[in-house]
Coordinates of C-alpha atoms in Angstrom, one line a residue:
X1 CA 7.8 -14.4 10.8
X2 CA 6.4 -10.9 10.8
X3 CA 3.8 -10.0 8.3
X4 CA 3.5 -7.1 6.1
X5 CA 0.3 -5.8 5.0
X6 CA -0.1 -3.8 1.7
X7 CA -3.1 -1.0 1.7
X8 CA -5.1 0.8 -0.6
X9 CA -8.7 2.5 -1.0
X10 CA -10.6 4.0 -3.6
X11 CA -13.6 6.2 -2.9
X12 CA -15.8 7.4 -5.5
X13 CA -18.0 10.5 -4.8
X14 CA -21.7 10.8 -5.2
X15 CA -23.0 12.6 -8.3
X16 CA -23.5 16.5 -7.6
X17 CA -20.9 16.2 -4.6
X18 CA -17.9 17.9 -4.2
X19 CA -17.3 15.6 -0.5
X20 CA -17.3 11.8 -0.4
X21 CA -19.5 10.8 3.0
X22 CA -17.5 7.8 3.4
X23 CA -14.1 8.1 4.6
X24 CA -11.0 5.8 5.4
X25 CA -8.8 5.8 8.4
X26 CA -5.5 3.4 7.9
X27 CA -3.3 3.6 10.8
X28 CA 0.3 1.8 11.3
X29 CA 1.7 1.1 15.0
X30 CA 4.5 -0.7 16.4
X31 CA 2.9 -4.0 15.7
X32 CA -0.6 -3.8 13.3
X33 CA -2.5 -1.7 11.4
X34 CA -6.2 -0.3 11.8
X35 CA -8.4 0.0 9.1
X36 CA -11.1 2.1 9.4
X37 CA -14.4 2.6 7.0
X38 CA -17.2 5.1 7.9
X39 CA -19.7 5.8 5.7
X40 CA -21.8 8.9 7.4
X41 CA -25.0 9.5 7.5
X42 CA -26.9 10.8 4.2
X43 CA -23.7 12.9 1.3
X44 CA -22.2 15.6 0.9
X45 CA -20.4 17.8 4.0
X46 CA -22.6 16.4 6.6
X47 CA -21.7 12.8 5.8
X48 CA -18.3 13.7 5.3
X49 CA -18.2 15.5 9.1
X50 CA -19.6 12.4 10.6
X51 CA -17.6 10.1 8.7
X52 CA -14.4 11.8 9.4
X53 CA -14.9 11.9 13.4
X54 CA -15.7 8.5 13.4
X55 CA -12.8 7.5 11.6
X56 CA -10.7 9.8 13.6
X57 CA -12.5 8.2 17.0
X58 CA -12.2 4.8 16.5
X59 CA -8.1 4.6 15.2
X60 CA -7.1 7.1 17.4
X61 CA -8.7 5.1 20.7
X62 CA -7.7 1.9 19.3
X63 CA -4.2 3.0 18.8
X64 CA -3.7 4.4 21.8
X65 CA -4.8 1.1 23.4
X66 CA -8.9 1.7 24.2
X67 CA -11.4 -1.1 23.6
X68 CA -14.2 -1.5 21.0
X69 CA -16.7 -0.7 23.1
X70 CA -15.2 2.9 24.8
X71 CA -14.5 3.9 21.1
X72 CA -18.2 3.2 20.0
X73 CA -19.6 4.8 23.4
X74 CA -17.6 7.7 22.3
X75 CA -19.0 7.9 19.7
X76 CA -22.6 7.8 20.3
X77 CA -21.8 10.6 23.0
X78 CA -20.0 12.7 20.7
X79 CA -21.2 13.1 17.2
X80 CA -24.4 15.3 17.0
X81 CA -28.2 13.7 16.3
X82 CA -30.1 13.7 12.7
X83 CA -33.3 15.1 13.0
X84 CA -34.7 13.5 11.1
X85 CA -33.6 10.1 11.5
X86 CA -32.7 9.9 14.8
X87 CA -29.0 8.5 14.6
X88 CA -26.0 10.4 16.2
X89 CA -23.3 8.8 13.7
X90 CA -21.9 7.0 10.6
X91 CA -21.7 3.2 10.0
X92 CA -18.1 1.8 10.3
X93 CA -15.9 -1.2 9.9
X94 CA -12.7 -1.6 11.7
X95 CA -9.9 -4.4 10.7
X96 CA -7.1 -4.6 12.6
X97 CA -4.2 -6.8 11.6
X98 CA -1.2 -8.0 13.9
X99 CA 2.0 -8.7 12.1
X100 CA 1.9 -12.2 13.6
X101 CA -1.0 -12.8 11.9
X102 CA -4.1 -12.1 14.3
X103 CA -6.9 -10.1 12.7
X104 CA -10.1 -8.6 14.0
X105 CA -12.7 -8.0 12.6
X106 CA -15.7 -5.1 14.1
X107 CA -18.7 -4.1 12.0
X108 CA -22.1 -1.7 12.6
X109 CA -24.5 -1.7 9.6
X110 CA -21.9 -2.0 7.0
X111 CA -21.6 -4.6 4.3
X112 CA -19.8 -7.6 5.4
X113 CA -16.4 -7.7 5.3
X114 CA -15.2 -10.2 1.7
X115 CA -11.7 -12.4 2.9
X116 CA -10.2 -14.0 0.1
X117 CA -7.7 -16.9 0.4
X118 CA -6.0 -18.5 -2.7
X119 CA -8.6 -17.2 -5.5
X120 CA -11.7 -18.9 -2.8
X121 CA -14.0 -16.7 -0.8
X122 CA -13.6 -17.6 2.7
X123 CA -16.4 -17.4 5.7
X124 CA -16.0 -15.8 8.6
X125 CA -17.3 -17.0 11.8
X126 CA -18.6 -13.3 13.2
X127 CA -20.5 -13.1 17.1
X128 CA -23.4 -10.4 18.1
X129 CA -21.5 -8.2 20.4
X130 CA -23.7 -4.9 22.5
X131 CA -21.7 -2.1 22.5
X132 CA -23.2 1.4 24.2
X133 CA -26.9 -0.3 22.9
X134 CA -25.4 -1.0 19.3
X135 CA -25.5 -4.2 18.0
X136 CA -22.3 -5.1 16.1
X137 CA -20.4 -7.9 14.4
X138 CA -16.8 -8.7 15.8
X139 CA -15.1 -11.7 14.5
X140 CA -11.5 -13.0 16.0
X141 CA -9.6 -15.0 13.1
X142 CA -5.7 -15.3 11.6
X143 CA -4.4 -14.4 8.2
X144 CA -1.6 -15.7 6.2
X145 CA 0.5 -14.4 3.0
X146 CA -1.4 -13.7 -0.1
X147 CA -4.8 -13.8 1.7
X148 CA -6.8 -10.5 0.6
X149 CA -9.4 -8.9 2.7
X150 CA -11.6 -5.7 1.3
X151 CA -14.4 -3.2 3.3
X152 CA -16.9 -1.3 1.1
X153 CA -19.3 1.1 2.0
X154 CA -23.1 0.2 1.0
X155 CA -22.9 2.3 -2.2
X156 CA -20.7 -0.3 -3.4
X157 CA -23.4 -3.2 -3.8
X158 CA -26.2 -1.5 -4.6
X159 CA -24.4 0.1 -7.6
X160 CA -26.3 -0.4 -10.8
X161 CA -29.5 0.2 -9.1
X162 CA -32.1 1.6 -11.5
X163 CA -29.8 1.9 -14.3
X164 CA -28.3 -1.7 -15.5
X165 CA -29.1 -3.7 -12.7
X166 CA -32.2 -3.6 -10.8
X167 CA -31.2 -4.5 -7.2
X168 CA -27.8 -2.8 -7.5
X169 CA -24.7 -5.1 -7.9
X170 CA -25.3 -7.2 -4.6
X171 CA -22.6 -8.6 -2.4
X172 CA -22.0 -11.6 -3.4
X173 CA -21.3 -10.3 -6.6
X174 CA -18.8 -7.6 -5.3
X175 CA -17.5 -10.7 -3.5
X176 CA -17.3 -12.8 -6.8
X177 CA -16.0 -10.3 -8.8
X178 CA -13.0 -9.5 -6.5
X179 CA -12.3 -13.1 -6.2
X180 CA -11.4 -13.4 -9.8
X181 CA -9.5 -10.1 -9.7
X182 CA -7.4 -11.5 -6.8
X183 CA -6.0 -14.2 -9.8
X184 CA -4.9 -11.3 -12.3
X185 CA -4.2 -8.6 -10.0
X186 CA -1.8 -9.0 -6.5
X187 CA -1.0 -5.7 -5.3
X188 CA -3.8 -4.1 -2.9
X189 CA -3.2 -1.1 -5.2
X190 CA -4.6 -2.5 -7.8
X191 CA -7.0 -4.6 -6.8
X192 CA -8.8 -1.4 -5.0
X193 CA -8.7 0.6 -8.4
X194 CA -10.2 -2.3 -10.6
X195 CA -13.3 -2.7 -8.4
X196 CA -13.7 0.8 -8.0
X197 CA -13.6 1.4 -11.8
X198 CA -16.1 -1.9 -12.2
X199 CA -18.2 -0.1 -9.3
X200 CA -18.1 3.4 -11.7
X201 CA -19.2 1.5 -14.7
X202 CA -22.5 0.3 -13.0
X203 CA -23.3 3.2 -12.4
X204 CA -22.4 4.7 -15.6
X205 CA -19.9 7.1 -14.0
X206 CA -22.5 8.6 -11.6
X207 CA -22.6 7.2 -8.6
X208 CA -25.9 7.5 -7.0
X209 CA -24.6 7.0 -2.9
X210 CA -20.8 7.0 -2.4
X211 CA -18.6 4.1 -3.2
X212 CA -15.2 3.4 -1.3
X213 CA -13.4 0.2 -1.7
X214 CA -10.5 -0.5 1.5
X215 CA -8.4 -3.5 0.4
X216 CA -5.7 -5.1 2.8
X217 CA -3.7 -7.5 1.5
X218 CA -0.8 -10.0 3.3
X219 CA 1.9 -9.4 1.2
X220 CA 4.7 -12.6 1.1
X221 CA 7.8 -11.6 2.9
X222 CA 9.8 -9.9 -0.2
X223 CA 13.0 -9.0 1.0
X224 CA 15.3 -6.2 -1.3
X225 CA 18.7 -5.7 -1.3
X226 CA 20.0 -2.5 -2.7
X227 CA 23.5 -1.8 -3.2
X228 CA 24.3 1.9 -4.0
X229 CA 28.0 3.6 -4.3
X230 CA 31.5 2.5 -4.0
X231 CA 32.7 2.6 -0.3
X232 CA 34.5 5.3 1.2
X233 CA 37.9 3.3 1.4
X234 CA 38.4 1.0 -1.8
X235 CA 39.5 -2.2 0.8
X236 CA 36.7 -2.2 2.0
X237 CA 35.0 -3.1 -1.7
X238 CA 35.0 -7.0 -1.5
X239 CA 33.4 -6.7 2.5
X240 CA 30.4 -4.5 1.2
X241 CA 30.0 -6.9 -1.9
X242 CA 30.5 -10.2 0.5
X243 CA 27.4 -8.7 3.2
X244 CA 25.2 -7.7 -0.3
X245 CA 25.7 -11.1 -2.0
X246 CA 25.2 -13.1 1.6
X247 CA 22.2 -11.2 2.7
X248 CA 18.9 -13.0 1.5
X249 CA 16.3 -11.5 -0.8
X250 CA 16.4 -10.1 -4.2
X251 CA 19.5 -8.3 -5.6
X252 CA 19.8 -4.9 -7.1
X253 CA 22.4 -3.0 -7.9
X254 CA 22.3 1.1 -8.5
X255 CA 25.1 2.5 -10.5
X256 CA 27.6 1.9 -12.7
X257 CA 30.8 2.3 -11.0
X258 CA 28.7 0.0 -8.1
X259 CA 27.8 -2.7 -10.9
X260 CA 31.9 -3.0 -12.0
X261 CA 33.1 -3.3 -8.3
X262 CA 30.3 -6.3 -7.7
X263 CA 31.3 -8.0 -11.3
X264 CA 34.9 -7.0 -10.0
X265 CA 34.8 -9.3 -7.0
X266 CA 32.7 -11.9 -8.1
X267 CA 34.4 -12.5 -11.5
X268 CA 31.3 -12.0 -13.5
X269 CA 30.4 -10.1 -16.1
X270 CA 28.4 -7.1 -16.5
X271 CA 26.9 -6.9 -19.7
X272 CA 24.9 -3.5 -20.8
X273 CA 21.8 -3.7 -22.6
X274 CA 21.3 -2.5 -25.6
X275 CA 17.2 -2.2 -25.3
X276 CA 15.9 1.0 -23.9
X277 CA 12.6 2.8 -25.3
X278 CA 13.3 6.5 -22.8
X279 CA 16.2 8.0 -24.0
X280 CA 16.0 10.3 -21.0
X281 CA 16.6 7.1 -18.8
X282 CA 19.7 4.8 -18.9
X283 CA 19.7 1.6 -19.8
X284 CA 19.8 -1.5 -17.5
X285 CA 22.7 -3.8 -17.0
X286 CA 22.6 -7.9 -16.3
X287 CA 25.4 -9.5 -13.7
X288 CA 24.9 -13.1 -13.1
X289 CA 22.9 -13.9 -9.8
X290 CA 21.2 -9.8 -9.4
X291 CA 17.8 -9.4 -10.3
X292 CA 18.4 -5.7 -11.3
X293 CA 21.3 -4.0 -12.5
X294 CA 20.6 0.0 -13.0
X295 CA 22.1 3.8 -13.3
X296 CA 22.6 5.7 -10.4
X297 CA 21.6 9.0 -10.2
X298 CA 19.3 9.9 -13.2
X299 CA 17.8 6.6 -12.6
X300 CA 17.0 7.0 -9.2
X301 CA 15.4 10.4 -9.9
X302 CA 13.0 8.8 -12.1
X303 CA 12.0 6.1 -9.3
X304 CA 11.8 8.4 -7.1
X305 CA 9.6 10.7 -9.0
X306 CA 7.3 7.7 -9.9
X307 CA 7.0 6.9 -5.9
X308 CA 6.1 9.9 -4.7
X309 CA 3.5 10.1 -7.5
X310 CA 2.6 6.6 -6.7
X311 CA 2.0 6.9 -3.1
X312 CA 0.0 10.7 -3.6
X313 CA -2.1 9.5 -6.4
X314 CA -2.4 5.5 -6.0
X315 CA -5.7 5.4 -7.1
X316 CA -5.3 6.5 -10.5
X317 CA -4.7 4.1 -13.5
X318 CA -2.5 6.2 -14.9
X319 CA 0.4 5.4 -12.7
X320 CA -0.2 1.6 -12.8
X321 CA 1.2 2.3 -16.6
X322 CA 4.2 4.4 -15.2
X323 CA 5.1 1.2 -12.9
X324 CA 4.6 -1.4 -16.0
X325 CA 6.9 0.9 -18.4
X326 CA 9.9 -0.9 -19.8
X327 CA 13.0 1.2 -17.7
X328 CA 15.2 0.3 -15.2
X329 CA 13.6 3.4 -13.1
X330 CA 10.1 2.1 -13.5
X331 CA 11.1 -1.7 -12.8
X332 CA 12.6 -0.5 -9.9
X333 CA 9.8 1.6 -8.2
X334 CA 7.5 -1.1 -8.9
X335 CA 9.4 -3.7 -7.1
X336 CA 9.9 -1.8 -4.3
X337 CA 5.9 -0.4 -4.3
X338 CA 4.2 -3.6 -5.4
X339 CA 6.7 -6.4 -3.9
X340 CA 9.1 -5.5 -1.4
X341 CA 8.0 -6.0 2.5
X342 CA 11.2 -5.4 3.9
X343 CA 13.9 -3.1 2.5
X344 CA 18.4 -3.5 3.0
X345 CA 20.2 -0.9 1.3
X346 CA 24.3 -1.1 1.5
X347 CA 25.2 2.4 0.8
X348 CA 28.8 3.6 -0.6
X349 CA 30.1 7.1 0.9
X350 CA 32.4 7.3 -1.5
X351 CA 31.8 11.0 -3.4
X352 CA 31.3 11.1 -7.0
X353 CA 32.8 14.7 -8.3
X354 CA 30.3 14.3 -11.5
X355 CA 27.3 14.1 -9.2
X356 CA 28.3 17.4 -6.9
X357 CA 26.0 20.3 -7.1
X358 CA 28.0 24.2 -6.8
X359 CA 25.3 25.1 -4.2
X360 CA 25.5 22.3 -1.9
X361 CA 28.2 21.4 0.6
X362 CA 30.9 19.8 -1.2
X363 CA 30.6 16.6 1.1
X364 CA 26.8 16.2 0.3
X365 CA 26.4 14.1 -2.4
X366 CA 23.1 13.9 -4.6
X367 CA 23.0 9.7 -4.5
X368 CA 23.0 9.6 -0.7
X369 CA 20.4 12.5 -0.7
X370 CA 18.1 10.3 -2.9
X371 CA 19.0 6.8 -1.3
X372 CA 17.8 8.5 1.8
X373 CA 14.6 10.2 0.6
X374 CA 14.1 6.7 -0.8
X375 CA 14.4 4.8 2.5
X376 CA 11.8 7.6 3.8
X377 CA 9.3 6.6 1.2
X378 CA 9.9 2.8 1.9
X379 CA 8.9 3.9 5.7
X380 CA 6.3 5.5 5.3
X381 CA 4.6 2.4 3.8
X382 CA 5.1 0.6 6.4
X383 CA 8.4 -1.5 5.4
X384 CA 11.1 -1.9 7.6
X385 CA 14.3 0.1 6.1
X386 CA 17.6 -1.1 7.6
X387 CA 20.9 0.6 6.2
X388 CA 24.4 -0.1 6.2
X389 CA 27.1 2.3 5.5
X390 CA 30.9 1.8 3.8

């Protein structure tokens, strides 16, 4: 079974700076995804220079296919020499994470990386490798759904320093505290925005070094199906229905016409609700056996409007409330954001007149425009998107 892997970060800058120095690097290929945390040398724009070539160095090598030890050579060759302290680059961390379940693990004078399994902390076995006359950490080990892994930069534990805690936070209470989160809190979205907000708390919302919090999290396989839009030809009604209903994974349904051809052929009600706090948003609907039942096209907008906000501004608490709102749009976007993996859309080509816009080609319709902008969302997070036209 191939695993997905859900990612988020949270940087917080230092006090008086307008650039973070750390800076976070998450790359998706054909079969993982690299995670990358530097945290450069000193604030400000220098620290954000260095921290943004190393970042840049490391994933790009590693995706192209380079070792550890070329990217880290690189590195000491390319960035340019402190002065003062004698070091040519940033501190980093690099998890890499296979989707059949092989991690690893490479760390240089950043904290240690904090792997959570089932709500317990979990140790990881990590060697002394020299690389280019660098001592780092590399560690070899598999992951499985739900476990929860998370980088921070060094601003992260000592935070508190000098203000409510005298030697700064500490990791093993960074560890601690994320441990309990990881019972509350499942999405790597949210887990990265509560321990940055406990982090800028500490230190009373002014950080004294830069803070960045870099969760990765194995999400369960979730699979969605999503029918949207009578067919083309009307026989072929009970086929598209028969391939939703037989398909495994959750059920939703988009539209209304769509929601009376599935009750239709399966002999089962569809029964409207009558509970619905956004009068700009249409209620939902319940059929027997679907998970969701929803509007088409002004619902849709509204999903589509909280993903894209979602996936620009994911580390802002204000769009965690969005996702919890009681709506069909907002129940939809948040299980596609927070618990799909991989994503099955059954799409009707029939053309609604009522959803035709004067200034577009009259064959264009506005639903397939947004079903397709929503499969391009889907993508771009890193879930499989397969579609099926009628």
């Amino acid at each position: 079974m191939k695993l997905h892997v859900d990612t988020a970060y949270r940087s917080l800058n230092k006090k008086g700076e307008e650039l973070c120095g750390d800076k976070v690097k998450i790359t998706r290929t054909k079969d993982s995804v690299i995670c990358v945390l530097a945290d450069g040398l000193g604030s400000g724009v220098k620290a954000n220079i260095l921290a943004t070539l190393t970042s840049t160095i490391i994933s790009t090598m590693l995706e192209e296919g380079a070792q550890v030890e070329q990217a880290v050579e690189t590195i000491v060759s390319t960035l340019p020499v402190c002065s003062v302290r004698k070091l040519a680059y940033s501190t980093f961390s690099i998890l890499q994470i296979f989707e059949n379940g092989d991690a690893y693990l490479v760390e240089f004078d950043n904290p240690a990386c904090i792997f959570i399994r089932d709500g317990n902390l979990m140790e990881l076995n990590s060697e002394y490798k020299e690389y280019a006359g660098k001592t780092v950490y590399e560690c070899r080990f598999t992951v499985r759904p739900g476990d929860v892994l998370c980088l921070v930069s060094d601003g992260v534990i000592y935070a508190g320093v000098g203000n409510l805690l005298n030697f700064g936070w500490t990791w093993e209470n960074v560890a601690s505290y994320l441990t309990k989160a990881t019972l509350k809190e499942k999405s790597a979205q949210r887990l990265a925005v509560t321990l940055s907000q406990a982090v800028n708390e500490l230190y009373m919302e002014k950080p004294g070094d830069d803070s960045t919090v870099l969760v990765a999290r194995v999400a369960p396989r979730c699979v969605v199906n999503m029918l949207a839009g009578p067919p083309k030809n009307k026989e072929d009604d009970a086929r598209m229905v028969r391939n939703f209903m037989t398909t495994p994974g959750k059920k939703v349904i988009c539209g209304g016409t769509s929601a009376n051809i599935v009750g239709r052929i399966l002999n089962r009600k569809v029964e409207t609700s009558l509970h619905y706090v956004d009068p700009l948003i249409p209620p939902t609907a319940t059929i027997e056996g679907i998970d969701l039942v929803t509007e088409g096209v002004l619902t849709l907008s509204r999903t589509l409007e909280i993903m894209r906000d979602y996936i620009k501004h994911q580390t802002d608490t204000m769009y965690f409330h969005k996702l919890d709102e009681d709506n069909g749009a907002a129940q939809l976007a948040k299980l596609l954001l927070e618990d799909c993996t991989n994503f099955n859309v059954f799409i009707g080509t029939a053309i609604n007149p009522a959803h035709q816009n004067p200034g577009l080609p009259s064959d264009l319709s506005i639903k397939l425009k947004q079903i397709e902008e929503l499969c391009t969302l889907m993508e771009k997070m890193g879930k499989p998107v397969e579609k099926t036209y009628y």
